[in-house]
């Protein structure tokens, strides 16, 4: 699957965003080592901090299906430049060591970064040992 194809899946899932408070829609999609794709959207809550971002929705869908080896994540939103993951999502992306992060927007701008670029000096599972 190409980066563009993964972005297309993220765009599709952006359409499912539950965003009655911010009205900001985000879509994400992860590609697993097995070749499966899981999409996600942001899911807001009237208790605002309970909101789940699109990236975490997609990652948690994969993990809850028994897939922990994720090769790439794409996300998209209607932003000026390629939409970047929030800090909480960066920490989850680091937890599952997703090596490739594909940021995009609706205009077709894209930027691909590594996990190290996305979250340098990450707190990782090894720090607990
Ligand atoms: N949001 C995401 O889904 N992913 C991010 O990385 C940034 C923020 C969502 C959360 C909330 O529903 C809306 O965008 C505005 O913050």
PDB file of C-alpha atoms and ligand atoms in Angstrom:
ATOM      1  CA  UNK A   1       0.000   0.000   0.000  1.00  0.00           C
ATOM      2  CA  UNK A   2       1.359   3.427  -0.947  1.00  0.00           C
ATOM      3  CA  UNK A   3       1.430   6.497   1.281  1.00  0.00           C
ATOM      4  CA  UNK A   4      -1.220   8.073  -0.925  1.00  0.00           C
ATOM      5  CA  UNK A   5      -3.494   5.063  -0.519  1.00  0.00           C
ATOM      6  CA  UNK A   6      -3.132   5.202   3.253  1.00  0.00           C
ATOM      7  CA  UNK A   7      -3.939   8.924   3.181  1.00  0.00           C
ATOM      8  CA  UNK A   8      -7.081   8.130   1.170  1.00  0.00           C
ATOM      9  CA  UNK A   9      -8.210   5.748   3.921  1.00  0.00           C
ATOM     10  CA  UNK A  10      -7.533   8.464   6.520  1.00  0.00           C
ATOM     11  CA  UNK A  11      -9.643  10.871   4.449  1.00  0.00           C
ATOM     12  CA  UNK A  12     -12.494   8.389   4.366  1.00  0.00           C
ATOM     13  CA  UNK A  13     -12.432   7.940   8.147  1.00  0.00           C
ATOM     14  CA  UNK A  14     -12.258  11.691   8.642  1.00  0.00           C
ATOM     15  CA  UNK A  15     -15.806  11.641   7.346  1.00  0.00           C
ATOM     16  CA  UNK A  16     -16.852   9.666  10.434  1.00  0.00           C
ATOM     17  CA  UNK A  17     -15.504  12.242  12.906  1.00  0.00           C
ATOM     18  CA  UNK A  18     -17.762  12.850  15.898  1.00  0.00           C
ATOM     19  CA  UNK A  19     -16.852  16.477  16.490  1.00  0.00           C
ATOM     20  CA  UNK A  20     -19.903  18.438  17.694  1.00  0.00           C
ATOM     21  CA  UNK A  21     -17.778  20.666  19.964  1.00  0.00           C
ATOM     22  CA  UNK A  22     -14.729  21.630  17.923  1.00  0.00           C
ATOM     23  CA  UNK A  23     -16.189  20.983  14.465  1.00  0.00           C
ATOM     24  CA  UNK A  24     -12.641  19.985  13.541  1.00  0.00           C
ATOM     25  CA  UNK A  25     -12.516  16.644  11.737  1.00  0.00           C
ATOM     26  CA  UNK A  26      -9.443  14.428  11.717  1.00  0.00           C
ATOM     27  CA  UNK A  27      -8.946  11.087  10.016  1.00  0.00           C
ATOM     28  CA  UNK A  28      -6.190   8.540  10.481  1.00  0.00           C
ATOM     29  CA  UNK A  29      -5.217   5.137   9.157  1.00  0.00           C
ATOM     30  CA  UNK A  30      -2.602   2.609  10.210  1.00  0.00           C
ATOM     31  CA  UNK A  31      -0.960  -0.067   8.107  1.00  0.00           C
ATOM     32  CA  UNK A  32       0.063  -3.200   9.998  1.00  0.00           C
ATOM     33  CA  UNK A  33       2.899  -5.582   9.224  1.00  0.00           C
ATOM     34  CA  UNK A  34       0.300  -8.183   8.240  1.00  0.00           C
ATOM     35  CA  UNK A  35      -0.934  -5.742   5.601  1.00  0.00           C
ATOM     36  CA  UNK A  36      -4.181  -4.824   7.303  1.00  0.00           C
ATOM     37  CA  UNK A  37      -5.435  -1.263   7.486  1.00  0.00           C
ATOM     38  CA  UNK A  38      -7.409   0.252  10.356  1.00  0.00           C
ATOM     39  CA  UNK A  39      -8.971   3.676  10.110  1.00  0.00           C
ATOM     40  CA  UNK A  40     -10.026   6.067  12.846  1.00  0.00           C
ATOM     41  CA  UNK A  41     -11.580   9.450  13.475  1.00  0.00           C
ATOM     42  CA  UNK A  42     -11.683  11.852  16.377  1.00  0.00           C
ATOM     43  CA  UNK A  43     -14.465  11.099  18.831  1.00  0.00           C
ATOM     44  CA  UNK A  44     -15.323  14.014  21.084  1.00  0.00           C
ATOM     45  CA  UNK A  45     -17.144  14.079  24.394  1.00  0.00           C
ATOM     46  CA  UNK A  46     -19.180  16.669  26.285  1.00  0.00           C
ATOM     47  CA  UNK A  47     -16.532  16.203  28.981  1.00  0.00           C
ATOM     48  CA  UNK A  48     -13.944  17.637  26.604  1.00  0.00           C
ATOM     49  CA  UNK A  49     -10.738  15.933  27.831  1.00  0.00           C
ATOM     50  CA  UNK A  50     -12.322  12.531  27.291  1.00  0.00           C
ATOM     51  CA  UNK A  51     -12.073  13.124  23.535  1.00  0.00           C
ATOM     52  CA  UNK A  52     -10.136  10.514  21.583  1.00  0.00           C
ATOM     53  CA  UNK A  53      -8.022  11.672  18.660  1.00  0.00           C
ATOM     54  CA  UNK A  54      -8.207  10.036  15.252  1.00  0.00           C
ATOM     55  CA  UNK A  55      -4.692   8.599  15.489  1.00  0.00           C
ATOM     56  CA  UNK A  56      -5.356   6.907  18.816  1.00  0.00           C
ATOM     57  CA  UNK A  57      -8.669   5.556  17.553  1.00  0.00           C
ATOM     58  CA  UNK A  58      -6.908   3.928  14.585  1.00  0.00           C
ATOM     59  CA  UNK A  59      -4.014   2.580  16.678  1.00  0.00           C
ATOM     60  CA  UNK A  60      -6.314   1.225  19.384  1.00  0.00           C
ATOM     61  CA  UNK A  61      -8.446  -0.486  16.755  1.00  0.00           C
ATOM     62  CA  UNK A  62      -5.371  -2.294  15.426  1.00  0.00           C
ATOM     63  CA  UNK A  63      -4.060  -3.237  18.864  1.00  0.00           C
ATOM     64  CA  UNK A  64      -7.469  -4.444  20.025  1.00  0.00           C
ATOM     65  CA  UNK A  65      -7.534  -6.761  17.019  1.00  0.00           C
ATOM     66  CA  UNK A  66      -4.256  -8.281  18.168  1.00  0.00           C
ATOM     67  CA  UNK A  67      -2.044  -6.279  15.816  1.00  0.00           C
ATOM     68  CA  UNK A  68       0.828  -4.519  17.555  1.00  0.00           C
ATOM     69  CA  UNK A  69       3.237  -4.303  14.665  1.00  0.00           C
ATOM     70  CA  UNK A  70       2.331  -1.148  12.818  1.00  0.00           C
ATOM     71  CA  UNK A  71       4.435   0.026   9.897  1.00  0.00           C
ATOM     72  CA  UNK A  72       2.927   3.428   9.216  1.00  0.00           C
ATOM     73  CA  UNK A  73       0.252   5.880  10.282  1.00  0.00           C
ATOM     74  CA  UNK A  74      -1.324   8.540   8.084  1.00  0.00           C
ATOM     75  CA  UNK A  75      -3.445  11.421   9.281  1.00  0.00           C
ATOM     76  CA  UNK A  76      -5.278  14.225   7.597  1.00  0.00           C
ATOM     77  CA  UNK A  77      -7.330  17.297   8.453  1.00  0.00           C
ATOM     78  CA  UNK A  78      -8.277  20.627   6.931  1.00  0.00           C
ATOM     79  CA  UNK A  79      -5.132  22.391   8.059  1.00  0.00           C
ATOM     80  CA  UNK A  80      -2.882  24.913   6.307  1.00  0.00           C
ATOM     81  CA  UNK A  81       0.051  22.527   6.238  1.00  0.00           C
ATOM     82  CA  UNK A  82       0.189  18.770   6.766  1.00  0.00           C
ATOM     83  CA  UNK A  83      -1.675  17.997  10.030  1.00  0.00           C
ATOM     84  CA  UNK A  84       0.680  16.997  12.846  1.00  0.00           C
ATOM     85  CA  UNK A  85      -0.252  14.588  15.659  1.00  0.00           C
ATOM     86  CA  UNK A  86      -0.868  16.052  19.105  1.00  0.00           C
ATOM     87  CA  UNK A  87       1.459  15.283  22.003  1.00  0.00           C
ATOM     88  CA  UNK A  88      -0.689  12.519  23.490  1.00  0.00           C
ATOM     89  CA  UNK A  89      -0.882  10.767  20.125  1.00  0.00           C
ATOM     90  CA  UNK A  90       2.883  11.109  19.683  1.00  0.00           C
ATOM     91  CA  UNK A  91       3.349   9.235  22.943  1.00  0.00           C
ATOM     92  CA  UNK A  92       1.049   6.428  21.749  1.00  0.00           C
ATOM     93  CA  UNK A  93       2.794   6.335  18.367  1.00  0.00           C
ATOM     94  CA  UNK A  94       6.068   5.970  20.307  1.00  0.00           C
ATOM     95  CA  UNK A  95       4.655   3.206  22.520  1.00  0.00           C
ATOM     96  CA  UNK A  96       4.000   1.036  19.474  1.00  0.00           C
ATOM     97  CA  UNK A  97       7.166   2.206  17.740  1.00  0.00           C
ATOM     98  CA  UNK A  98       5.422   3.224  14.546  1.00  0.00           C
ATOM     99  CA  UNK A  99       8.430   4.094  12.371  1.00  0.00           C
ATOM    100  CA  UNK A 100       6.721   6.176   9.698  1.00  0.00           C
ATOM    101  CA  UNK A 101       4.279   9.049  10.190  1.00  0.00           C
ATOM    102  CA  UNK A 102       2.543  10.441   7.129  1.00  0.00           C
ATOM    103  CA  UNK A 103       1.028  13.874   7.763  1.00  0.00           C
ATOM    104  CA  UNK A 104      -1.301  15.400   5.224  1.00  0.00           C
ATOM    105  CA  UNK A 105      -4.073  17.899   4.624  1.00  0.00           C
ATOM    106  CA  UNK A 106      -7.030  18.185   2.273  1.00  0.00           C
ATOM    107  CA  UNK A 107      -5.016  20.245  -0.234  1.00  0.00           C
ATOM    108  CA  UNK A 108      -2.704  17.323  -0.834  1.00  0.00           C
ATOM    109  CA  UNK A 109       0.282  18.628   1.106  1.00  0.00           C
ATOM    110  CA  UNK A 110       2.175  15.771   2.716  1.00  0.00           C
ATOM    111  CA  UNK A 111       5.135  15.371   5.011  1.00  0.00           C
ATOM    112  CA  UNK A 112       6.628  12.062   6.060  1.00  0.00           C
ATOM    113  CA  UNK A 113       8.704  11.876   9.236  1.00  0.00           C
ATOM    114  CA  UNK A 114      10.304   9.185  11.347  1.00  0.00           C
ATOM    115  CA  UNK A 115       9.335   8.451  14.931  1.00  0.00           C
ATOM    116  CA  UNK A 116      12.640   9.940  16.072  1.00  0.00           C
ATOM    117  CA  UNK A 117      11.820  13.175  14.264  1.00  0.00           C
ATOM    118  CA  UNK A 118       8.264  13.236  15.590  1.00  0.00           C
ATOM    119  CA  UNK A 119       9.138  12.643  19.235  1.00  0.00           C
ATOM    120  CA  UNK A 120      12.792  12.977  20.138  1.00  0.00           C
ATOM    121  CA  UNK A 121      13.795  11.993  23.682  1.00  0.00           C
ATOM    122  CA  UNK A 122      10.621   9.949  24.031  1.00  0.00           C
ATOM    123  CA  UNK A 123       9.749   8.264  27.290  1.00  0.00           C
ATOM    124  CA  UNK A 124       9.615   4.613  26.306  1.00  0.00           C
ATOM    125  CA  UNK A 125       8.737   1.217  27.835  1.00  0.00           C
ATOM    126  CA  UNK A 126      12.486   0.614  28.434  1.00  0.00           C
ATOM    127  CA  UNK A 127      12.529   3.488  30.909  1.00  0.00           C
ATOM    128  CA  UNK A 128      10.373   1.429  33.253  1.00  0.00           C
ATOM    129  CA  UNK A 129      12.838  -1.460  33.476  1.00  0.00           C
TER     130      UNK A 129
HETATM  131  N1  LIG B   1      -7.414  15.945  17.125  1.00  0.00           N
HETATM  132  C1  LIG B   1      -7.081  14.729  16.574  1.00  0.00           C
HETATM  133  O1  LIG B   1      -7.957  13.907  16.278  1.00  0.00           O
HETATM  134  N2  LIG B   1      -5.773  14.467  16.370  1.00  0.00           N
HETATM  135  C2  LIG B   1      -4.750  15.323  16.672  1.00  0.00           C
HETATM  136  O2  LIG B   1      -3.592  14.941  16.594  1.00  0.00           O
HETATM  137  C3  LIG B   1      -5.054  16.697  17.048  1.00  0.00           C
HETATM  138  C4  LIG B   1      -6.434  16.931  17.523  1.00  0.00           C
HETATM  139  C5  LIG B   1      -8.819  16.239  17.368  1.00  0.00           C
HETATM  140  C6  LIG B   1      -9.204  16.262  18.828  1.00  0.00           C
HETATM  141  C7  LIG B   1     -10.421  17.174  18.816  1.00  0.00           C
HETATM  142  O3  LIG B   1     -11.561  16.386  18.529  1.00  0.00           O
HETATM  143  C8  LIG B   1     -10.175  18.103  17.638  1.00  0.00           C
HETATM  144  O4  LIG B   1      -9.159  17.510  16.854  1.00  0.00           O
HETATM  145  C9  LIG B   1      -9.743  19.502  18.033  1.00  0.00           C
HETATM  146  O5  LIG B   1      -8.654  19.468  18.887  1.00  0.00           O
END
